[in-house]
Short mmCIF file of C-alpha atoms in Angstrom, two decimals:
data_model
loop_
_atom_site.label_atom_id
_atom_site.label_comp_id
_atom_site.label_asym_id
_atom_site.label_seq_id
_atom_site.Cartn_x
_atom_site.Cartn_y
_atom_site.Cartn_z
CA UNK A 25 18.32 -17.84 -21.09
CA UNK A 26 15.84 -16.84 -23.81
CA UNK A 27 13.28 -19.39 -23.56
CA UNK A 28 12.98 -18.16 -19.79
CA UNK A 29 12.65 -14.92 -21.00
CA UNK A 30 10.08 -15.51 -23.50
CA UNK A 31 7.83 -17.77 -20.61
CA UNK A 32 8.59 -14.32 -18.64
CA UNK A 33 7.27 -11.76 -21.40
CA UNK A 34 3.78 -14.00 -22.07
CA UNK A 35 2.49 -12.81 -18.23
CA UNK A 36 1.48 -8.84 -18.25
CA UNK A 37 2.41 -6.57 -15.17
CA UNK A 38 -0.64 -6.99 -12.90
CA UNK A 39 -2.99 -4.37 -13.54
CA UNK A 40 -4.78 -2.01 -10.41
CA UNK A 41 -8.12 -4.64 -10.63
CA UNK A 42 -5.34 -7.38 -10.46
CA UNK A 43 -4.12 -5.95 -7.17
CA UNK A 44 -7.09 -4.49 -5.39
CA UNK A 45 -8.00 -7.34 -3.64
CA UNK A 46 -4.60 -8.24 -2.45
CA UNK A 47 -4.19 -4.80 -1.60
CA UNK A 48 -7.70 -4.37 0.28
CA UNK A 49 -6.23 -7.68 2.48
CA UNK A 50 -3.22 -5.69 3.50
CA UNK A 51 -5.68 -2.78 4.18
CA UNK A 52 -7.62 -4.64 6.57
CA UNK A 53 -5.09 -6.44 8.09
CA UNK A 54 -2.83 -3.19 9.12
CA UNK A 55 -5.98 -1.40 10.10
CA UNK A 56 -6.92 -4.59 12.56
CA UNK A 57 -3.72 -4.06 13.54
CA UNK A 58 -3.80 -0.56 14.25
CA UNK A 59 -7.23 -0.61 16.18
CA UNK A 60 -5.61 -3.16 18.74
CA UNK A 61 -2.61 -0.62 19.46
CA UNK A 62 -5.30 2.30 20.20
CA UNK A 63 -7.65 0.18 22.21
CA UNK A 64 -5.99 0.60 25.60
CA UNK A 65 -6.29 4.57 24.68
CA UNK A 66 -9.77 4.72 24.08
CA UNK A 67 -10.31 2.45 26.99
CA UNK A 68 -8.33 4.62 29.07
CA UNK A 69 -10.98 7.77 27.45
CA UNK A 70 -14.01 5.98 27.95
CA UNK A 71 -13.19 5.54 31.80
CA UNK A 72 -13.17 9.17 32.37
CA UNK A 73 -16.18 11.74 32.32
CA UNK A 74 -17.02 12.32 28.45
CA UNK A 75 -17.03 16.08 29.34
CA UNK A 76 -13.28 15.97 29.87
CA UNK A 77 -12.52 15.31 26.28
CA UNK A 78 -8.90 16.26 26.10
CA UNK A 79 -7.26 15.16 28.84
CA UNK A 80 -7.35 11.27 28.79
CA UNK A 81 -6.50 11.20 25.06
CA UNK A 82 -3.06 11.92 25.83
CA UNK A 83 -2.91 9.39 28.92
CA UNK A 84 -1.91 6.71 26.73
CA UNK A 85 1.44 7.23 27.44
CA UNK A 86 3.51 9.78 25.70
CA UNK A 87 1.75 12.30 23.66
CA UNK A 88 0.36 11.24 20.37
CA UNK A 89 0.64 13.38 17.50
CA UNK A 90 -3.11 13.02 17.52
CA UNK A 91 -5.72 11.02 18.91
CA UNK A 92 -9.10 9.99 17.20
CA UNK A 93 -12.19 8.93 19.63
CA UNK A 94 -15.82 7.83 18.53
CA UNK A 95 -17.65 9.74 21.23
CA UNK A 96 -21.16 8.00 22.70
CA UNK A 97 -23.13 10.42 21.10
CA UNK A 98 -21.91 9.79 17.55
CA UNK A 99 -19.74 12.74 17.11
CA UNK A 100 -15.64 12.39 16.81
CA UNK A 101 -13.07 14.33 18.88
CA UNK A 102 -9.61 14.88 16.98
CA UNK A 103 -7.25 16.15 19.29
CA UNK A 104 -4.28 17.64 17.04
CA UNK A 105 -1.14 18.11 19.04
CA UNK A 106 1.69 17.90 16.51
CA UNK A 107 1.17 18.61 12.69
CA UNK A 108 2.84 15.27 11.73
CA UNK A 109 1.22 11.97 10.15
CA UNK A 110 -2.00 13.13 7.94
CA UNK A 111 -2.36 9.68 6.35
CA UNK A 112 -2.52 8.21 9.72
CA UNK A 113 -5.19 10.80 10.65
CA UNK A 114 -6.78 10.07 7.50
CA UNK A 115 -6.88 6.47 8.43
CA UNK A 116 -8.18 6.61 11.45
CA UNK A 117 -10.70 9.09 10.68
CA UNK A 118 -11.77 6.27 7.93
CA UNK A 119 -11.82 3.78 10.39
CA UNK A 120 -13.93 6.28 12.28
CA UNK A 121 -16.05 6.11 9.64
CA UNK A 122 -15.39 9.51 8.03
CA UNK A 123 -13.71 9.88 4.38
CA UNK A 124 -11.39 12.36 5.03
CA UNK A 125 -8.62 14.58 3.36
CA UNK A 126 -5.91 15.93 5.74
CA UNK A 127 -3.62 18.27 4.75
CA UNK A 128 -1.25 19.73 7.03
CA UNK A 129 0.78 23.48 5.83
CA UNK A 130 3.90 25.70 7.23
CA UNK A 131 3.21 28.71 8.15
CA UNK A 132 1.69 31.64 5.45
CA UNK A 133 0.73 28.64 3.00
CA UNK A 134 -2.75 27.30 1.75
CA UNK A 135 -3.60 24.64 -0.67
CA UNK A 136 -3.79 25.47 -4.35
CA UNK A 137 -7.44 25.72 -5.07
CA UNK A 138 -10.04 24.28 -6.45
CA UNK A 139 -8.94 20.98 -5.17
CA UNK A 140 -12.73 19.95 -5.16
CA UNK A 141 -16.16 21.14 -5.80
CA UNK A 142 -17.57 21.58 -2.18
CA UNK A 143 -21.66 21.08 -1.10
CA UNK A 144 -21.97 24.48 -0.34
CA UNK A 145 -20.27 27.52 -1.12
CA UNK A 146 -18.12 28.12 1.88
CA UNK A 147 -15.23 26.68 -0.28
CA UNK A 148 -13.76 29.65 -2.61
CA UNK A 149 -16.20 32.07 -1.18
CA UNK A 150 -14.13 35.34 -0.71
CA UNK A 151 -14.81 36.68 2.60
CA UNK A 152 -16.68 37.57 5.08
CA UNK A 153 -19.35 38.81 3.26
CA UNK A 154 -23.35 38.25 4.33
CA UNK A 155 -24.11 35.32 2.60
CA UNK A 156 -21.03 33.69 4.54
CA UNK A 157 -22.16 35.15 7.73
CA UNK A 158 -25.61 33.22 7.18
CA UNK A 159 -23.97 30.52 5.81
CA UNK A 160 -22.32 29.72 9.09
CA UNK A 161 -25.26 29.11 10.60
CA UNK A 162 -26.80 26.33 8.07
CA UNK A 163 -23.89 24.83 5.72
CA UNK A 164 -23.15 21.69 5.92
CA UNK A 165 -19.31 22.17 6.09
CA UNK A 166 -19.51 24.63 9.06
CA UNK A 167 -21.67 22.25 10.48
CA UNK A 168 -19.78 19.31 10.27
CA UNK A 169 -16.31 20.38 12.14
CA UNK A 170 -16.49 22.84 15.07
CA UNK A 171 -12.81 23.87 16.58
CA UNK A 172 -13.66 23.32 20.19
CA UNK A 173 -10.37 23.76 21.72
CA UNK A 174 -6.90 24.65 21.10
CA UNK A 175 -5.88 21.61 20.22
CA UNK A 176 -9.20 20.08 19.17
CA UNK A 177 -12.02 19.71 16.81
CA UNK A 178 -15.38 17.68 16.77
CA UNK A 179 -16.71 16.19 13.98
CA UNK A 180 -20.36 15.25 13.15
CA UNK A 181 -20.78 12.85 11.07
CA UNK A 182 -24.82 13.52 10.87
CA UNK A 183 -23.61 16.19 8.59
CA UNK A 184 -21.61 14.41 6.23
CA UNK A 185 -23.70 12.65 3.53
CA UNK A 186 -22.71 9.19 1.82
CA UNK A 187 -19.96 9.73 -1.00
CA UNK A 188 -18.84 13.35 0.44
CA UNK A 189 -15.26 13.72 1.66
CA UNK A 190 -14.10 15.56 4.87
CA UNK A 191 -11.60 18.19 3.69
CA UNK A 192 -9.45 19.25 6.61
CA UNK A 193 -6.46 21.93 5.86
CA UNK A 194 -4.51 22.72 8.77
CA UNK A 195 -1.74 25.76 8.62
CA UNK A 196 0.68 25.76 11.14
CA UNK A 197 0.63 29.25 13.43
CA UNK A 198 3.88 28.94 15.20
CA UNK A 199 1.70 29.64 18.11
CA UNK A 200 1.23 27.85 21.44
CA UNK A 201 -2.18 29.37 22.42
CA UNK A 202 -3.19 28.80 18.70
CA UNK A 203 -1.47 26.14 17.61
CA UNK A 204 -3.24 25.97 13.92
CA UNK A 205 -6.22 27.18 11.64
CA UNK A 206 -8.17 25.23 10.49
CA UNK A 207 -9.97 25.30 7.11
CA UNK A 208 -13.02 22.53 6.99
CA UNK A 209 -15.12 21.71 4.18
CA UNK A 210 -17.32 18.69 2.17
CA UNK A 211 -16.39 17.41 -1.41
CA UNK A 212 -19.26 16.65 -3.29
CA UNK A 213 -19.96 13.16 -3.49
CA UNK A 214 -18.48 12.11 -7.17
CA UNK A 215 -15.73 15.00 -6.63
CA UNK A 216 -12.41 13.39 -6.18
CA UNK A 217 -10.20 15.47 -3.85
CA UNK A 218 -6.78 16.48 -5.74
CA UNK A 219 -3.78 16.61 -3.64
CA UNK A 220 -2.74 19.98 -1.57
CA UNK A 221 -0.27 21.76 -3.54
CA UNK A 222 1.04 24.29 -1.01
CA UNK A 223 1.30 28.05 -2.45
CA UNK A 224 2.09 30.85 -0.71
CA UNK A 225 -0.92 32.88 1.94
CA UNK A 226 0.42 36.32 3.45
CA UNK A 227 -3.10 36.42 5.25
CA UNK B 813 4.73 19.23 2.10
CA UNK B 814 2.52 16.60 2.25
CA UNK B 815 3.14 12.88 3.30
CA UNK B 816 2.79 11.52 -0.25
CA UNK B 817 5.38 13.62 -1.91
CA UNK B 818 7.77 12.71 1.25
CA UNK B 819 7.36 9.45 0.57
CA UNK B 820 7.70 8.81 -3.05
CA UNK B 821 11.21 10.05 -3.00
CA UNK B 822 11.70 7.54 -0.09
CA UNK B 823 13.61 4.29 -0.58
CA UNK B 824 11.94 1.26 1.11
CA UNK B 825 13.72 0.74 4.09
CA UNK B 826 13.20 4.38 4.79
CA UNK B 827 9.32 3.74 4.38
CA UNK B 828 9.63 0.12 6.57
CA UNK B 829 11.20 2.44 9.20
CA UNK B 830 8.46 5.10 9.08
CA UNK B 831 5.66 2.32 8.93
CA UNK B 832 6.63 1.48 12.49
CA UNK B 833 4.90 4.21 13.43
CA UNK B 834 2.59 5.12 10.76
CA UNK B 835 1.91 1.55 9.30
CA UNK B 836 -0.37 2.67 6.58
CA UNK B 837 2.81 3.87 5.01
CA UNK B 838 3.69 0.37 4.21
CA UNK B 839 0.80 0.79 1.49
CA UNK B 840 3.29 2.61 -0.40
CA UNK B 841 5.64 -0.48 -0.39
CA UNK B 842 3.00 -2.28 -1.91
CA UNK B 843 1.94 -0.16 -4.34
CA UNK B 844 6.03 -0.04 -5.37
CA UNK B 845 6.13 -3.63 -5.37
CA UNK B 846 2.93 -5.57 -5.95
CA UNK B 847 2.91 -5.08 -9.49
CA UNK B 848 5.79 -7.21 -10.16
CA UNK B 849 5.73 -9.49 -7.46
CA UNK B 850 1.95 -10.59 -8.78
CA UNK B 851 3.77 -11.29 -11.99
CA UNK B 852 6.43 -13.25 -11.18
CA UNK B 853 3.87 -15.30 -8.80
CA UNK B 854 1.25 -15.62 -11.54
CA UNK B 855 4.16 -17.46 -13.92
CA UNK B 856 5.15 -19.20 -10.57
CA UNK B 857 1.60 -20.68 -9.42
CA UNK B 858 -0.79 -19.48 -12.54
CA UNK B 859 -2.92 -16.44 -11.83
CA UNK B 860 -5.81 -18.59 -9.36
CA UNK B 861 -2.86 -18.17 -6.09
CA UNK B 862 -1.54 -14.80 -7.12
CA UNK B 863 -3.83 -12.63 -5.11
CA UNK B 864 -3.39 -14.97 -2.33
CA UNK B 865 0.64 -15.06 -2.30
CA UNK B 866 0.78 -11.16 -2.68
CA UNK B 867 -1.36 -10.59 0.07
CA UNK B 868 -0.12 -13.03 2.42
CA UNK B 869 3.50 -11.98 1.43
CA UNK B 870 2.36 -8.16 2.42
CA UNK B 871 0.64 -9.09 5.55
CA UNK B 872 3.68 -11.56 6.91
CA UNK B 873 6.20 -8.62 5.71
CA UNK B 874 4.28 -5.87 7.49
CA UNK B 875 3.96 -7.58 10.54
CA UNK B 876 7.78 -8.52 10.76
CA UNK B 877 8.53 -5.46 9.39
CA UNK B 878 10.20 -4.28 12.82
CA UNK B 879 12.92 -6.76 11.91
CA UNK B 880 13.75 -5.37 8.77
CA UNK B 881 17.38 -4.64 8.31
CA UNK B 882 17.15 -1.18 7.07
CA UNK B 883 20.88 -1.04 5.90
CA UNK B 884 19.39 -2.40 3.07
CA UNK B 885 17.59 0.25 0.64
CA UNK B 886 16.01 -1.98 -1.52
CA UNK B 887 13.40 -4.43 0.26
CA UNK B 888 13.05 -6.70 -3.13
CA UNK B 889 15.27 -9.36 -1.67
CA UNK B 890 13.35 -9.65 1.66
CA UNK B 891 9.57 -9.54 -0.24
CA UNK B 892 10.83 -12.15 -2.82
CA UNK B 893 12.40 -14.37 0.04
CA UNK B 894 8.97 -14.19 1.57
CA UNK B 895 7.45 -15.05 -1.36
CA UNK B 896 9.18 -17.54 -2.23
CA UNK B 897 8.45 -19.08 1.07
CA UNK B 898 4.71 -18.81 0.44
CA UNK B 899 5.66 -20.60 -2.64
CA UNK B 900 7.30 -23.16 -1.46
CA UNK B 901 4.23 -24.27 0.62
CA UNK B 902 2.27 -24.34 -2.68
CA UNK B 903 4.76 -26.49 -4.19
CA UNK B 904 1.68 -28.79 -5.87
CA UNK B 905 0.03 -25.99 -7.24
CA UNK B 906 3.49 -25.32 -9.15
CA UNK B 907 4.10 -28.47 -10.58
CA UNK B 908 0.73 -28.79 -11.00
CA UNK B 909 1.03 -25.75 -13.43
CA UNK B 910 4.12 -27.41 -15.28
CA UNK B 911 2.17 -30.72 -15.72
CA UNK B 912 -0.90 -28.92 -17.27
CA UNK B 913 1.61 -27.30 -19.38
CA UNK B 914 2.71 -30.40 -20.75
CA UNK B 915 -0.60 -31.53 -21.26
CA UNK B 916 -1.69 -28.20 -23.62
CA UNK B 917 1.00 -26.15 -23.50
CA UNK B 918 -0.94 -23.15 -22.73
CA UNK B 919 -0.51 -20.93 -19.03
CA UNK B 920 -4.24 -21.00 -17.58
CA UNK B 921 -2.87 -16.93 -17.45
CA UNK B 922 -2.33 -17.08 -21.87
CA UNK B 923 -5.92 -18.45 -22.80
CA UNK B 924 -7.69 -15.37 -23.09
CA UNK B 925 -6.56 -12.97 -25.25
CA UNK B 926 -4.35 -12.48 -27.73
CA UNK B 927 -2.04 -15.27 -26.94
CA UNK B 928 -4.20 -17.77 -28.43
CA UNK B 929 -2.22 -16.65 -31.53
CA UNK B 930 1.27 -17.43 -30.59
CA UNK B 931 0.26 -20.86 -29.38
CA UNK B 932 2.05 -22.56 -31.47
CA UNK B 933 5.03 -21.11 -30.50
CA UNK B 934 4.16 -21.36 -26.86
CA UNK B 935 3.91 -24.83 -27.35
CA UNK B 936 6.91 -25.11 -28.97
CA UNK B 937 9.04 -23.71 -26.62
CA UNK B 938 7.80 -23.85 -23.60
CA UNK B 939 6.66 -27.67 -23.03
CA UNK B 940 10.21 -28.50 -22.97
CA UNK B 941 10.90 -25.76 -20.82
CA UNK B 942 8.27 -26.82 -18.81
CA UNK B 943 9.39 -30.32 -18.29
CA UNK B 944 12.84 -28.80 -17.46
CA UNK B 945 11.46 -26.69 -14.50
CA UNK B 946 9.35 -29.37 -13.31
CA UNK B 947 12.25 -31.70 -12.99
CA UNK B 948 14.49 -29.02 -11.14
CA UNK B 949 14.99 -29.35 -7.33
CA UNK B 950 12.66 -26.60 -5.47
CA UNK B 951 15.63 -25.11 -4.45
CA UNK B 952 17.11 -24.79 -7.60
CA UNK B 953 13.95 -23.60 -9.49
CA UNK B 954 13.73 -20.46 -6.45
CA UNK B 955 17.28 -19.31 -7.91
CA UNK B 956 16.94 -19.83 -11.02
CA UNK B 957 13.74 -17.76 -11.72
CA UNK B 958 14.58 -15.01 -8.63
CA UNK B 959 17.69 -14.36 -11.54
CA UNK B 960 15.70 -15.01 -14.68
CA UNK B 961 11.87 -13.96 -13.45
CA UNK B 962 12.32 -11.49 -10.61
CA UNK B 963 15.57 -10.04 -11.63
CA UNK B 964 17.40 -10.01 -8.66
CA UNK B 965 21.27 -10.41 -8.57
CA UNK B 966 23.07 -13.41 -6.88
CA UNK B 967 23.81 -11.42 -3.85
CA UNK B 968 20.25 -10.24 -3.43
CA UNK B 969 19.09 -13.85 -4.13
CA UNK B 970 21.31 -14.68 -1.65
CA UNK B 971 19.68 -12.42 0.88
CA UNK B 972 16.32 -13.14 -0.27
CA UNK B 973 16.75 -16.88 0.38
CA UNK B 974 19.33 -16.41 3.59
CA UNK B 975 22.16 -18.72 1.73
CA UNK B 976 25.61 -17.92 0.91
CA UNK B 977 26.47 -16.61 -2.39
CA UNK B 978 28.36 -19.14 -3.44
CA UNK B 979 25.46 -21.43 -3.02
CA UNK B 980 23.73 -19.48 -5.54
CA UNK B 981 26.08 -19.86 -7.94
CA UNK B 982 26.02 -23.34 -7.59
CA UNK B 983 22.65 -23.67 -7.74
CA UNK B 984 22.15 -21.57 -10.53
CA UNK B 985 25.01 -23.22 -12.71
CA UNK B 986 22.99 -26.70 -12.20
CA UNK B 987 19.50 -25.51 -12.66
CA UNK B 988 20.73 -23.94 -16.26
CA UNK B 989 22.87 -27.00 -17.02
CA UNK B 990 19.84 -28.93 -16.84
CA UNK B 991 17.31 -26.38 -18.53
CA UNK B 992 20.01 -26.30 -21.70
CA UNK B 993 20.04 -30.67 -21.68
CA UNK B 994 16.11 -30.19 -21.35
CA UNK B 995 15.71 -27.97 -24.01
CA UNK B 996 18.71 -29.77 -26.47
CA UNK B 997 16.38 -32.83 -25.72
CA UNK B 998 12.73 -31.24 -26.92
CA UNK B 999 14.58 -30.22 -29.91
CA UNK B 1000 15.11 -33.68 -31.41
CA UNK B 1001 12.54 -35.25 -33.31
#
């Protein structure tokens, strides 16, 4: 019916801006629900000695792919049991106050670079040079993220400045003793992080 | 390799299934269907209501996604069914819009920009149409506009509104007949 078609054509498809408010409401609603679901796990964690960080995170019934815990000292613990659901991990880190980009990589691959501009020379550095060794002690990319156990990293938000993105690239090692290798860097504020394109990396 | 790449190719039912364990996946469904749903709601209720209805629709869908029939790869009938209920709750806004049309001949969404130049045509064509849409029973209007504007098939409308396909056909025939009759009246001197 042409009259109806004409009437329809008068209204353009919604733009990104038109939809931003509705999308934000959906994301907020989803996050609220997710927080409610994860709260019992956090309560269990809080009831156990703070030093025993790994055990309580898995005590929520079944083993989750990952667990994100905000610690009383302001740091964030991430236990990674399985390399799946990078978007979920990213969203949970965001809920904990850390803007992150998470990629899970197959063995012998890495993300093609450069994906972003780093806050320090650690990203794209050619190898273990003297500068890199010195940088380990003072570059914020290293200070912001530490691997503290076989399945566990600790994030220290005090070293992440507003607008920066914590970029985490986990590579599967297929090895129970050393399940993954982590590349962790800070992307400069204003530098968007491109999606990860896996490429072969024999190293 | 990444989740992003996987979900781009996944059908709606797969995304909804995955969102049970990975809630954020549901945002992909929003990005896929919200632009046209927003347009549909804008056309029916005006731009002032569209954001709320779209947000309410997707939130309601998110909360009830566990009951989604994953044998249906396309989620549009489900989403437009929820949206139709939301629109139904705002019947006054919809009928108010058609009445505004009858007064001015201009949709609030068309006031800005180039549409002003087309105002004469809009007035000529849409006033009788607005009057006809205003006169339709709500159930008939839902069926007609889901077909004409949302582009759903008879079966999809039946799924969306939880009515038999035969009822879709009879409501559609009735609505079209009334529209034709009203437009004919509008063309009379």
